[in-house]
Short mmCIF file of C-alpha atoms in Angstrom, two decimals:
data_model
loop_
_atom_site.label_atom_id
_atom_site.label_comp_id
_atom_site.label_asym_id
_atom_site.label_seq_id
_atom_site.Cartn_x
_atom_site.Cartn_y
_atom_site.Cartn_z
CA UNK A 1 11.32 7.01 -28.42
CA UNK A 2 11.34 3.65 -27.47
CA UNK A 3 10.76 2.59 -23.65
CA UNK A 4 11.84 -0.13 -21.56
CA UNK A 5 11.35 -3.16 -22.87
CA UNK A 6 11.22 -6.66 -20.93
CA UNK A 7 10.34 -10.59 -21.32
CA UNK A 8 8.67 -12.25 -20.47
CA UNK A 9 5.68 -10.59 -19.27
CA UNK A 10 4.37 -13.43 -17.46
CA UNK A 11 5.87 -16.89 -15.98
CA UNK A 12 4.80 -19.58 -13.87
CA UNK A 13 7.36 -22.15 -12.70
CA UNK A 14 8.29 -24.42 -9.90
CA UNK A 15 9.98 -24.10 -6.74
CA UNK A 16 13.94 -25.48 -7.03
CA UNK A 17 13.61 -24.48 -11.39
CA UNK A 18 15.43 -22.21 -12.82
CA UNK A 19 13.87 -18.54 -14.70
CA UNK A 20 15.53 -15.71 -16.42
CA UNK A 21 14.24 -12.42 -17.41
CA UNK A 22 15.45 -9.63 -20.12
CA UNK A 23 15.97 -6.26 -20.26
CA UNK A 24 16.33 -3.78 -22.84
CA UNK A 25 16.73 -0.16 -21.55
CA UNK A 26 15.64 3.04 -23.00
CA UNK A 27 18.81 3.75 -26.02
CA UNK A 28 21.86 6.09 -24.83
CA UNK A 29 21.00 5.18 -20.72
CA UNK A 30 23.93 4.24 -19.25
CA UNK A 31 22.00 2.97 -15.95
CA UNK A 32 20.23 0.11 -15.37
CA UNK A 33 18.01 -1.13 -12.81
CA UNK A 34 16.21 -4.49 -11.00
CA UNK A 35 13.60 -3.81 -8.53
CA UNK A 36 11.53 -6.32 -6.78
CA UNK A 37 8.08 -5.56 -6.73
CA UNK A 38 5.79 -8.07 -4.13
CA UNK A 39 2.38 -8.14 -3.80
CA UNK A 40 0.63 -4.76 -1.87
CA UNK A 41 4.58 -3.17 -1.81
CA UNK A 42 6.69 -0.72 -3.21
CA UNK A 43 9.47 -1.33 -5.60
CA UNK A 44 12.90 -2.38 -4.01
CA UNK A 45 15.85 -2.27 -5.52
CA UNK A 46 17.98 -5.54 -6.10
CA UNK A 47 20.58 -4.64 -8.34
CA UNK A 48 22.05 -1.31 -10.44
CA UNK A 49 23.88 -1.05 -13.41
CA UNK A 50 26.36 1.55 -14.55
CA UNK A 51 27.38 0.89 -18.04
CA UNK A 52 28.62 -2.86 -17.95
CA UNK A 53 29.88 -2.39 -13.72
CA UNK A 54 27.76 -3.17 -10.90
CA UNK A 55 26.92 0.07 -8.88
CA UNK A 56 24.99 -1.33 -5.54
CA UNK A 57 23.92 -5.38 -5.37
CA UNK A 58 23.85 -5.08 -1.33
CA UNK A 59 19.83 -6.30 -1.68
CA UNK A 60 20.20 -9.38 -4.09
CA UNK A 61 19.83 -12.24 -2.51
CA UNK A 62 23.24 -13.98 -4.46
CA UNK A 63 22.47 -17.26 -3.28
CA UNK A 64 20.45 -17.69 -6.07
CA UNK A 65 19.97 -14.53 -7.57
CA UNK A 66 22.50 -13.19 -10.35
CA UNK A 67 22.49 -10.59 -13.11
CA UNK A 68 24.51 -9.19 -15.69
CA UNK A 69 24.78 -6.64 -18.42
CA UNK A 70 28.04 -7.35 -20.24
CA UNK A 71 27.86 -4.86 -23.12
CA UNK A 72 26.26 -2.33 -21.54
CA UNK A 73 23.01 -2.36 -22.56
CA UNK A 74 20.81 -5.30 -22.11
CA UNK A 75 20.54 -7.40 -18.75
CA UNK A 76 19.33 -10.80 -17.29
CA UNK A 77 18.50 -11.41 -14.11
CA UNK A 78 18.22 -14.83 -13.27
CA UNK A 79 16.90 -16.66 -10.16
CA UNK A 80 18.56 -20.17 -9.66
CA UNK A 81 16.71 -22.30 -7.81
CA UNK A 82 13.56 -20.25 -7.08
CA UNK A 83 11.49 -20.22 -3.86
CA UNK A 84 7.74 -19.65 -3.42
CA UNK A 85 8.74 -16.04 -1.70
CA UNK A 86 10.24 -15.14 -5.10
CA UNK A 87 6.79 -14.38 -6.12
CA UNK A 88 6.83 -10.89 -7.44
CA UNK A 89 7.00 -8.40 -10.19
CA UNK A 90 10.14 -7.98 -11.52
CA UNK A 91 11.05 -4.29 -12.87
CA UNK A 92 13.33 -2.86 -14.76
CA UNK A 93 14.36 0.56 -14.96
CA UNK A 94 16.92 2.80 -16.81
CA UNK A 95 18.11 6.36 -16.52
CA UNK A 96 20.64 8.39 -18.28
CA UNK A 97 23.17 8.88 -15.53
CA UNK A 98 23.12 7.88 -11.98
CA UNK A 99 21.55 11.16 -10.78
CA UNK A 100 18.91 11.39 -13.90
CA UNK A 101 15.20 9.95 -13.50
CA UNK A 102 14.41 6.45 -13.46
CA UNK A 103 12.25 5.13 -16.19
CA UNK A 104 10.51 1.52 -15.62
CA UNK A 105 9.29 -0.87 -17.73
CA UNK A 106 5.90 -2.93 -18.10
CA UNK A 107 7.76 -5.72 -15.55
CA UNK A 108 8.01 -9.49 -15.39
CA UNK A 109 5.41 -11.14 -12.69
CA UNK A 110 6.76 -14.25 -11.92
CA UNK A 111 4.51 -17.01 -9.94
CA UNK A 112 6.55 -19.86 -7.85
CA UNK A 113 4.55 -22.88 -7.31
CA UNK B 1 18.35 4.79 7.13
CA UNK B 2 15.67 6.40 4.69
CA UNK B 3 12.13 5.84 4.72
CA UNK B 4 9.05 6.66 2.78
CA UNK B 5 5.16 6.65 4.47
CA UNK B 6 2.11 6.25 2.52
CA UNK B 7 -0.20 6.09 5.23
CA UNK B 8 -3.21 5.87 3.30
CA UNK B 9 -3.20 2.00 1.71
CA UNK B 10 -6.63 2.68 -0.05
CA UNK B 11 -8.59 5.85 -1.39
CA UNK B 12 -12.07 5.74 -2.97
CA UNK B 13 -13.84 9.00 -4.39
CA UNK B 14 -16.13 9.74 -7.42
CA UNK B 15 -15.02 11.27 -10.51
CA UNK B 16 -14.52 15.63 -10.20
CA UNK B 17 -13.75 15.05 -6.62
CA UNK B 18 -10.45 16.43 -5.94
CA UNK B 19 -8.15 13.90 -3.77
CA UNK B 20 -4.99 14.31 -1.95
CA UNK B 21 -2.81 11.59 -1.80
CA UNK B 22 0.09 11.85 1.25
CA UNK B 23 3.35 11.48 1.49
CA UNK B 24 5.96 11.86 4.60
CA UNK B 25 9.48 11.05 4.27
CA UNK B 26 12.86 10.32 6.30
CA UNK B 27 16.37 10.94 5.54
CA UNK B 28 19.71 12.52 7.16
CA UNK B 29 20.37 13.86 3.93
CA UNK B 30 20.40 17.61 3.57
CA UNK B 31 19.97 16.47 -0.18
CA UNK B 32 17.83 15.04 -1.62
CA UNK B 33 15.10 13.75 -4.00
CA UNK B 34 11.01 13.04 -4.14
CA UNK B 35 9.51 11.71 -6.51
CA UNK B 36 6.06 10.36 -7.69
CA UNK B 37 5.14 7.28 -10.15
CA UNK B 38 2.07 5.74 -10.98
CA UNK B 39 0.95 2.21 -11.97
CA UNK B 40 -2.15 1.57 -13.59
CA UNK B 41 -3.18 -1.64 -13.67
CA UNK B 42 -0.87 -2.67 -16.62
CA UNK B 43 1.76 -2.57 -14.30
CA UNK B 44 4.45 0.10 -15.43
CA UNK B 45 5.18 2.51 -13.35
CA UNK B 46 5.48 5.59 -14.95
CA UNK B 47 7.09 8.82 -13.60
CA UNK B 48 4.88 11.92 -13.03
CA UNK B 49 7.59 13.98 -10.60
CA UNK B 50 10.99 14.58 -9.40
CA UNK B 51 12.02 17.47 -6.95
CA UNK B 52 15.29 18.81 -5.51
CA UNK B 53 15.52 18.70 -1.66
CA UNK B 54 16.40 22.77 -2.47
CA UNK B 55 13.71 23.87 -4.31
CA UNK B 56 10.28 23.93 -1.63
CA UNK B 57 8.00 25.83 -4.68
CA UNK B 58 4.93 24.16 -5.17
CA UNK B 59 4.17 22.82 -8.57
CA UNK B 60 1.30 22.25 -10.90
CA UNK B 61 0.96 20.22 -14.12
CA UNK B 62 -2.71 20.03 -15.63
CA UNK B 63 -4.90 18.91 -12.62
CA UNK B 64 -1.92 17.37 -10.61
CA UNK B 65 0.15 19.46 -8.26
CA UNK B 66 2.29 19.05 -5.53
CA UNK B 67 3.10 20.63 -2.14
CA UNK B 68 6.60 20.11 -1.08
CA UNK B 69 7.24 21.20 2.83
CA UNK B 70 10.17 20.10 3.88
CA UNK B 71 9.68 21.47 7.78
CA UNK B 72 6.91 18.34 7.94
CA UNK B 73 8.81 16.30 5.48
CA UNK B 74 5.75 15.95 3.29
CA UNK B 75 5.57 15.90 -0.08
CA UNK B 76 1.59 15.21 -0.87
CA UNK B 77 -0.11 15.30 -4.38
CA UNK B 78 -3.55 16.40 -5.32
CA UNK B 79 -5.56 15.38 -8.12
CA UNK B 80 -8.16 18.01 -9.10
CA UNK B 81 -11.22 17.13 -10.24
CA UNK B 82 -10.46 13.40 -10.73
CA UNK B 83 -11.21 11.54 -13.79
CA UNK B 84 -11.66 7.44 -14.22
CA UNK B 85 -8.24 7.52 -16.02
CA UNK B 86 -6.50 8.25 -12.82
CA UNK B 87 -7.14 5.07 -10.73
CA UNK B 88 -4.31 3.84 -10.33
CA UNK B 89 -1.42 3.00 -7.43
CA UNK B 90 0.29 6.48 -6.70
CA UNK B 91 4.12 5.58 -5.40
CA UNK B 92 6.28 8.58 -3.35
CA UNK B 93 9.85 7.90 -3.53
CA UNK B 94 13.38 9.37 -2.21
CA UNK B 95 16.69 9.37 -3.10
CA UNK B 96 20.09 10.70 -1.82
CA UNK B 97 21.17 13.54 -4.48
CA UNK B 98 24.64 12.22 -4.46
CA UNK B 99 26.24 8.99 -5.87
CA UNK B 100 23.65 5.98 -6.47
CA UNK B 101 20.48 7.08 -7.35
CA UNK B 102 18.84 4.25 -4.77
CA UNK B 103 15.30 5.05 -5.15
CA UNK B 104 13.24 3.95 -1.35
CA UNK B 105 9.67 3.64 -2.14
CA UNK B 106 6.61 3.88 0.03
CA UNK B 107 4.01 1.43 -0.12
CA UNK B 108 1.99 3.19 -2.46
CA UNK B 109 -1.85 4.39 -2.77
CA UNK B 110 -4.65 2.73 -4.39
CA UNK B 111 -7.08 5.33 -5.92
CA UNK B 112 -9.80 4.40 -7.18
CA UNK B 113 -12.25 6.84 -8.93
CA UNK B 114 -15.65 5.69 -9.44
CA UNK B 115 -17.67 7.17 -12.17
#
């Protein structure tokens, strides 16, 4: 079975551009994930996913952070304009329900100049 | 509010030396969940436990097990005779066992195991 897949894997880009990153959850999970992963910390959760309906976005910054997942299935999660502190790791994660275990993928590390 | 503490930010032993990595939680739960991932250095984390907030039995899988004691809120996780493969960073994590699944993490172990 197929895990979490994401792209990029890597990206370096300015402070004030403009970056968007992909998710493709594990087939038949109906939950989706974004987690924030900086440098010597644990995971924190930005955004979750329940089918195509947002569950809990009360740690994305929406300033300039957005995401969306309108079939379903696959999500972006874009950052719009990006600031040196939005230097992380960004993870995605899927589960089959919103009490089932969370399965990550490989991540996105983004670097801000 | 809940909280996770990994108190131990770094953890160095050579290989068959059995390690104990610690974990101490928060919550006003009564229910709950713990869990455990791992992240080698490729980044993903991948998931090695979940437990119930109701079920305090210890577990064992291989060389890993876990001791669950919820009077401490601990949940700690020992690596028996250690082996290269396992250096990695060791995450403990909790959830409420009702509505979101909002996983809190703590900030995770580095384990290194020297040959």
């Amino acid at each position: 079975e197929a895990g979490v897949a994401q792209s990029p894997r890597y990206k370096i880009i300015e402070k004030r551009q403009s970056v968007a990153f992909w998710c493709n959850p594990i087939s038949g999970h109906a939950t989706l994930y974004w987690y924030q992963q900086i440098l010597g910390q644990g995971p924190k959760l930005l955004i979750q996913f329940q089918n195509n309906g947002v569950v809990d976005d009360s740690q994305l910054p929406k300033d300039r952070f957005s995401a969306e997942r309108l079939k379903g299935v696959d999500s972006t999660l874009k950052i719009q304009p990006a600031k040196l502190e939005d230097s992380a790791v960004y993870l995605c994660a899927s589960s089959l329900g919103l009490q089932e275990t969370q399965y990550f993928g490989p991540g996105t590390r983004l670097l801000v100049l | 509010a809940q909280k996770v503490t990994q108190a131990q930010t770094e953890i160095s032993v050579v290989g068959k030396e059995d390690v104990t990595l610690d974990c101490v939680y928060e919550t006003r739960d009564t229910t709950y969940y713990l869990f455990w991932y791992k992240q080698p250095p490729s980044g993903e984390l991948v998931f090695l436990i979940r437990r119930n907030s109701f079920d305090e039995q210890n577990e064992i899988s291989g060389r890993y097990s876990w001791n669950f004691q919820k009077s401490t809120s601990s949940f700690n996780f020992t690596i028996t005779a250690s082996q290269v493969v396992d250096s990695a960073v060791y995450f403990c994590a909790l959830s409420e066992a009702r509505g979101a699944q909002k996983l809190v993490f703590g900030q995770g172990t580095r384990l290194t195991i020297n040959p």
